[in-house]
Amino acid sequence: MTNGTRIGLGSALILALASACGSSALPDPAAPEASGSPSSSAAPPASSTPPPPAPKDASVPDTAPPPPKAIRFVAMGDTGKGNDGQQRVAVAVETKCKNDGCDFVQLLGDNIYESGVDSADDPLLQSRFEQPYAKINVPFWVVLGNHDYGGNGAGTSFGKGKNQVDYTAKSQKWKLPSNFWHRTVENVEFFALDTNLIMFGRDDDQKAQIPQWLAASTSEWKIALGHHPYLSNGPHGNAGRYEGIPGIPVVSGGSMKSFMDDHVCGKVDVYISGHDHSSQWLEDKCKTTELIVGGAGAEGTELSARNKSYFQTNALSFFYIVIQGKKLTAELVDETGNMLFSRSITKP
């Protein structure tokens, strides 16, 4: 067999195999090359999962300010009766502080009935303060009331207030650094007045120092604390007309009204007081200052409609106040732990 014959037979064999497998099994060498197939030319489907975030550069400091810390405290006054009412309110305060947290308790005067204490070792400090509040493990900040100055509430034993100041050194929780004081907690500054001495015109030191403290304060919130109210729907009534008797400053509270008008009203955000044994948030203000009365820590007395109020009650109760950033919220809680009322104010 010649070479030409072998080549011819090879070509015939290839053509026979192609015919058996189908004409499309072998490409036509003369056909143009396809531009692509679906598997090679279609775009890949879009993924529904977003790409992971870029890792944080630890060398770049986080400049976002932290959220403001909340301040939580109880305010109540006229507590020192040593009676069943004081005990019941104490249990409600203990429960509230355990459930929601308390940084401190603020007492609003008349801490020890009927006539204060005779020394820093007076047993009444145990029976009217330490024992009722033994399970509330936070500081108790204190202001003085008329009963703390003796005379069964006449408030004329002017040396007696110092005995409660001196007790600060003997107690783990009682905080009364002076008969009037100020302190700052986070973005709040508190200004505690000795309103009993203001009532008697024995307030030259307060007239000198309170305005200086207020002028120097850079705190976002300013809260004044005292025993005697500026306005009240209780039996004692409004400053300048206490007991319904105008004209005699030491009785009517004319000195108290003048002090508030000159040095406090419009310079603090809130004034919290006691004296009348009820809980009130008045609608009327002292210029721009909100007015709260919280003297129902041991007993309740009758209320009138003398002044408009957002809410008032003579039920045994206390205020639970939370301040965070630009917002202040006060809840009124009764002796059973029920919230009777809540109101918030927010700074612009």
Coordinates of C-alpha atoms in Angstrom, one line a residue:
M1 CA 0.0 0.0 0.0
T2 CA 1.4 3.3 -1.0
N3 CA 1.6 6.4 1.1
G4 CA -1.2 8.0 -0.9
T5 CA -3.4 4.9 -0.3
R6 CA -2.7 5.1 3.5
I7 CA -3.6 8.8 3.6
G8 CA -6.8 8.2 1.7
L9 CA -7.9 5.4 4.1
G10 CA -7.1 7.6 7.1
S11 CA -9.3 10.4 5.8
A12 CA -12.1 8.0 5.1
L13 CA -11.9 6.5 8.6
I14 CA -12.1 10.0 10.2
L15 CA -15.1 10.9 8.1
A16 CA -16.8 7.6 9.0
L17 CA -16.3 8.2 12.8
A18 CA -17.6 11.8 12.5
S19 CA -20.7 10.6 10.7
A20 CA -21.4 8.0 13.4
C21 CA -21.1 10.5 16.3
G22 CA -23.1 13.3 14.6
S23 CA -21.9 16.0 12.4
S24 CA -21.7 18.5 15.3
A25 CA -19.2 16.4 17.3
L26 CA -16.2 17.9 15.5
P27 CA -15.9 21.6 14.8
D28 CA -15.7 22.9 11.3
P29 CA -12.2 24.3 11.0
A30 CA -13.5 26.9 8.6
A31 CA -16.3 28.1 10.9
P32 CA -15.7 31.4 12.7
E33 CA -15.0 31.2 16.5
A34 CA -18.0 32.0 18.7
S35 CA -17.8 35.2 20.6
G36 CA -18.5 33.6 23.9
S37 CA -20.8 31.3 25.8
P38 CA -23.4 32.2 28.5
S39 CA -21.3 30.8 31.2
S40 CA -18.3 33.0 30.3
S41 CA -20.0 36.2 29.3
A42 CA -22.8 36.8 31.8
A43 CA -22.1 39.0 34.9
P44 CA -22.0 37.1 38.2
P45 CA -25.2 37.5 40.3
A46 CA -25.1 40.4 42.8
S47 CA -24.6 39.3 46.4
S48 CA -27.3 40.2 49.0
T49 CA -24.8 40.4 51.8
P50 CA -23.0 43.8 52.2
P51 CA -19.3 43.7 52.4
P52 CA -17.9 43.7 55.9
P53 CA -17.1 47.2 57.3
A54 CA -13.5 48.4 57.2
P55 CA -11.7 47.7 60.4
K56 CA -11.6 50.6 62.8
D57 CA -8.3 52.4 62.9
A58 CA -7.3 52.2 66.5
S59 CA -4.9 55.1 66.1
V60 CA -7.8 57.5 65.5
P61 CA -9.4 58.5 68.8
D62 CA -13.2 58.3 69.3
T63 CA -14.3 61.9 69.7
A64 CA -18.0 61.1 70.3
P65 CA -19.0 62.3 73.8
P66 CA -20.3 59.6 76.1
P67 CA -24.0 59.7 77.0
P68 CA -24.7 61.8 80.1
K69 CA -24.8 60.0 83.4
A70 CA -28.2 59.9 85.1
I71 CA -28.6 61.2 88.7
R72 CA -31.3 59.5 90.7
F73 CA -32.5 60.6 94.1
V74 CA -35.4 60.7 96.5
A75 CA -36.7 64.0 98.0
M76 CA -38.9 64.0 101.0
G77 CA -39.4 66.1 104.1
D78 CA -41.0 66.3 107.5
T79 CA -39.9 62.7 108.1
G80 CA -38.7 62.6 111.7
K81 CA -41.9 61.5 113.5
G82 CA -40.8 58.0 114.5
N83 CA -44.3 56.9 113.6
D84 CA -45.8 54.1 111.5
G85 CA -46.1 56.5 108.6
Q86 CA -42.4 57.2 108.5
Q87 CA -41.7 53.4 108.6
R88 CA -44.1 52.7 105.7
V89 CA -42.6 55.4 103.5
A90 CA -39.1 54.2 104.4
V91 CA -40.0 50.7 103.1
A92 CA -41.3 52.2 99.9
V93 CA -38.1 54.2 99.4
E94 CA -36.0 51.1 100.1
T95 CA -37.9 49.2 97.4
K96 CA -37.8 52.0 94.9
C97 CA -34.0 52.4 95.4
K98 CA -33.4 48.7 95.0
N99 CA -35.5 48.5 91.8
D100 CA -34.5 51.7 90.0
G101 CA -31.4 52.9 91.8
C102 CA -30.7 55.9 94.1
D103 CA -27.6 57.9 94.4
F104 CA -28.8 59.7 97.5
V105 CA -31.8 60.7 99.5
Q106 CA -32.5 64.4 100.1
L107 CA -34.3 65.3 103.4
L108 CA -36.2 68.6 103.4
G109 CA -36.2 69.5 107.1
D110 CA -38.0 68.8 110.3
N111 CA -35.8 65.8 110.5
I112 CA -36.3 65.2 114.2
Y113 CA -39.7 66.1 115.8
E114 CA -40.8 67.8 117.9
S115 CA -37.8 70.0 118.9
G116 CA -34.7 68.7 117.2
V117 CA -31.8 67.1 119.2
D118 CA -29.9 68.3 122.3
S119 CA -26.6 67.0 121.1
A120 CA -25.0 64.9 118.4
D121 CA -25.4 61.9 120.7
D122 CA -29.1 62.4 121.2
P123 CA -30.9 59.0 121.0
L124 CA -33.6 60.5 118.8
L125 CA -31.1 60.4 115.9
Q126 CA -31.2 56.7 116.2
S127 CA -35.0 56.2 116.6
R128 CA -36.0 58.9 114.1
F129 CA -33.3 58.5 111.5
E130 CA -30.9 55.6 111.7
Q131 CA -33.4 52.8 112.5
P132 CA -36.1 53.7 110.1
Y133 CA -33.7 54.0 107.2
A134 CA -31.3 51.3 108.2
K135 CA -31.8 49.3 104.9
I136 CA -31.4 52.3 102.6
N137 CA -27.7 52.2 101.9
V138 CA -27.1 55.6 100.3
P139 CA -26.1 59.0 101.7
F140 CA -28.9 61.2 103.2
W141 CA -28.3 64.9 102.5
V142 CA -30.1 67.2 104.9
V143 CA -31.5 70.6 105.3
L144 CA -32.9 72.0 108.5
G145 CA -36.5 72.9 109.4
N146 CA -38.2 74.9 112.1
H147 CA -38.7 71.8 114.3
D148 CA -35.0 71.1 114.1
Y149 CA -34.4 74.5 115.9
G150 CA -36.5 73.6 118.9
G151 CA -39.5 75.2 120.7
N152 CA -41.9 72.5 119.4
G153 CA -41.6 74.1 116.0
A154 CA -41.2 77.7 117.0
G155 CA -37.6 77.4 115.8
T156 CA -36.2 79.9 118.3
S157 CA -33.4 77.7 119.8
F158 CA -30.9 78.9 117.2
G159 CA -28.0 76.9 118.6
K160 CA -29.8 73.5 118.1
G161 CA -29.2 73.3 114.4
K162 CA -25.5 72.8 114.9
N163 CA -26.2 69.6 116.8
Q164 CA -27.4 68.0 113.5
V165 CA -24.4 69.5 111.7
D166 CA -22.1 67.8 114.2
Y167 CA -23.9 64.5 113.8
T168 CA -22.4 64.3 110.3
A169 CA -19.1 63.2 111.8
K170 CA -20.8 60.3 113.7
S171 CA -23.0 58.8 111.0
Q172 CA -22.2 56.8 107.9
K173 CA -25.0 58.2 105.9
W174 CA -26.1 61.6 107.4
K175 CA -24.7 64.5 105.4
L176 CA -25.1 68.1 106.8
P177 CA -21.8 69.9 106.3
S178 CA -23.2 73.2 107.4
N179 CA -26.6 74.8 108.2
F180 CA -26.6 75.9 104.5
W181 CA -24.4 74.4 101.8
H182 CA -23.9 73.7 98.1
R183 CA -22.5 70.8 96.1
T184 CA -22.2 69.5 92.5
V185 CA -23.2 66.1 91.3
E186 CA -22.5 65.5 87.6
N187 CA -24.3 68.4 85.7
V188 CA -26.4 69.4 88.7
E189 CA -25.6 71.9 91.5
F190 CA -27.6 71.8 94.6
F191 CA -28.0 74.9 96.9
A192 CA -29.4 74.1 100.4
L193 CA -30.9 77.0 102.3
D194 CA -31.5 77.4 106.0
T195 CA -35.0 78.8 105.8
N196 CA -35.6 78.9 109.5
L197 CA -32.9 81.5 110.0
I198 CA -34.2 83.3 106.9
M199 CA -37.6 83.5 108.6
F200 CA -36.0 85.3 111.6
G201 CA -33.8 87.6 109.5
R202 CA -30.7 85.9 110.7
D203 CA -29.5 85.3 107.2
D204 CA -26.8 87.8 106.5
D205 CA -24.3 85.0 105.6
Q206 CA -26.7 83.4 103.3
K207 CA -27.5 86.7 101.6
A208 CA -23.8 87.1 101.0
Q209 CA -22.9 83.6 99.9
I210 CA -25.8 82.1 98.1
P211 CA -25.7 84.8 95.3
Q212 CA -22.0 84.2 94.9
W213 CA -22.4 80.5 94.6
L214 CA -25.2 80.9 92.1
A215 CA -23.2 83.4 90.0
A216 CA -20.2 81.1 89.9
S217 CA -22.1 77.9 89.0
T218 CA -21.5 76.5 85.6
S219 CA -23.8 73.5 86.1
E220 CA -26.5 72.8 83.5
W221 CA -29.1 72.3 86.3
K222 CA -29.4 74.4 89.5
I223 CA -31.7 73.1 92.2
A224 CA -32.4 74.9 95.4
L225 CA -33.5 73.0 98.5
G226 CA -35.2 74.4 101.7
H227 CA -37.8 73.6 104.3
H228 CA -40.3 76.5 103.9
P229 CA -42.2 76.7 100.6
Y230 CA -42.6 79.7 98.3
L231 CA -46.1 78.6 97.3
S232 CA -48.1 75.8 98.9
N233 CA -51.7 74.6 99.0
G234 CA -51.2 73.2 102.5
P235 CA -52.2 74.8 105.8
H236 CA -49.0 76.9 106.1
G237 CA -49.7 78.5 102.7
N238 CA -47.7 80.9 100.6
A239 CA -44.6 82.8 101.7
G240 CA -45.6 86.3 102.8
R241 CA -49.0 85.0 104.0
Y242 CA -48.0 81.9 106.0
E243 CA -50.9 80.8 108.3
G244 CA -53.0 83.4 106.5
I245 CA -51.3 86.2 108.5
P246 CA -49.7 88.9 106.4
G247 CA -47.6 91.8 107.7
I248 CA -45.5 90.2 110.5
P249 CA -42.4 88.8 108.6
V250 CA -41.4 86.3 111.3
V251 CA -44.9 84.7 111.2
S252 CA -46.1 85.4 107.7
G253 CA -42.8 84.4 106.0
G254 CA -42.3 87.9 104.5
S255 CA -38.6 87.5 105.0
M256 CA -38.7 84.2 103.2
K257 CA -40.6 85.6 100.3
S258 CA -38.1 88.5 100.0
F259 CA -35.1 86.2 100.1
M260 CA -36.5 84.0 97.4
D261 CA -37.6 87.0 95.2
D262 CA -34.2 88.6 95.5
H263 CA -31.8 85.7 95.5
V264 CA -33.3 82.4 94.2
C265 CA -36.3 82.9 91.9
G266 CA -35.3 82.9 88.3
K267 CA -31.8 81.8 89.2
V268 CA -32.4 78.1 89.8
D269 CA -34.5 75.6 87.7
V270 CA -36.4 74.1 90.6
Y271 CA -37.0 74.8 94.3
I272 CA -37.9 71.8 96.4
S273 CA -39.3 72.3 99.9
G274 CA -41.3 70.7 102.7
H275 CA -43.1 72.2 105.7
D276 CA -46.6 71.3 104.6
H277 CA -47.3 67.6 104.9
S278 CA -48.3 66.9 101.4
S279 CA -46.8 66.4 97.9
Q280 CA -47.4 69.1 95.3
W281 CA -46.0 70.3 92.0
L282 CA -47.4 73.8 91.5
E283 CA -48.3 75.3 88.1
D284 CA -47.4 78.8 89.2
K285 CA -43.7 79.5 89.3
C286 CA -41.3 81.8 91.1
K287 CA -40.3 83.8 88.0
T288 CA -39.0 80.8 85.9
T289 CA -38.3 78.5 88.9
E290 CA -40.5 75.4 89.2
L291 CA -41.9 74.8 92.7
I292 CA -42.2 71.4 94.3
V293 CA -43.4 70.7 97.9
G294 CA -42.5 67.2 99.3
G295 CA -43.4 67.1 103.0
A296 CA -45.4 63.9 103.1
G297 CA -42.6 61.6 104.5
A298 CA -44.4 60.7 107.7
E299 CA -48.0 62.1 107.7
G300 CA -50.4 64.0 105.5
T301 CA -52.4 67.2 106.2
E302 CA -55.3 68.8 104.3
L303 CA -54.9 70.6 101.0
S304 CA -56.7 73.5 99.4
A305 CA -56.9 74.9 95.8
R306 CA -55.2 78.1 96.7
N307 CA -52.7 77.7 93.8
K308 CA -53.0 75.8 90.6
S309 CA -51.1 72.6 90.6
Y310 CA -50.2 69.9 88.1
F311 CA -50.8 67.4 90.9
Q312 CA -51.2 67.3 94.7
T313 CA -52.0 64.7 97.3
N314 CA -51.8 64.4 101.1
A315 CA -51.0 60.7 100.8
L316 CA -47.8 59.5 102.4
S317 CA -45.4 59.9 99.5
F318 CA -42.0 61.0 98.2
F319 CA -40.6 62.3 94.9
Y320 CA -38.2 60.1 92.9
I321 CA -36.2 62.4 90.6
V322 CA -34.0 61.5 87.7
I323 CA -31.9 64.0 85.9
Q324 CA -30.0 63.0 82.7
G325 CA -28.6 65.5 80.3
K326 CA -31.2 68.1 79.6
K327 CA -34.1 66.2 81.0
L328 CA -35.5 66.1 84.6
T329 CA -38.3 63.7 85.5
A330 CA -40.0 63.6 88.9
E331 CA -42.2 60.6 89.9
L332 CA -44.5 60.9 92.9
V333 CA -44.5 57.5 94.7
D334 CA -46.8 56.6 97.6
E335 CA -46.2 54.4 100.6
T336 CA -47.3 51.3 98.7
G337 CA -44.9 51.9 95.9
N338 CA -47.5 53.1 93.4
M339 CA -46.6 56.0 91.1
L340 CA -49.2 58.6 91.5
F341 CA -47.9 61.2 89.1
S342 CA -45.0 61.9 86.8
R343 CA -43.8 65.1 85.1
S344 CA -40.7 66.0 83.0
I345 CA -39.1 69.2 82.1
T346 CA -36.5 69.5 79.3
K347 CA -34.0 72.3 78.7
P348 CA -33.8 73.6 75.1

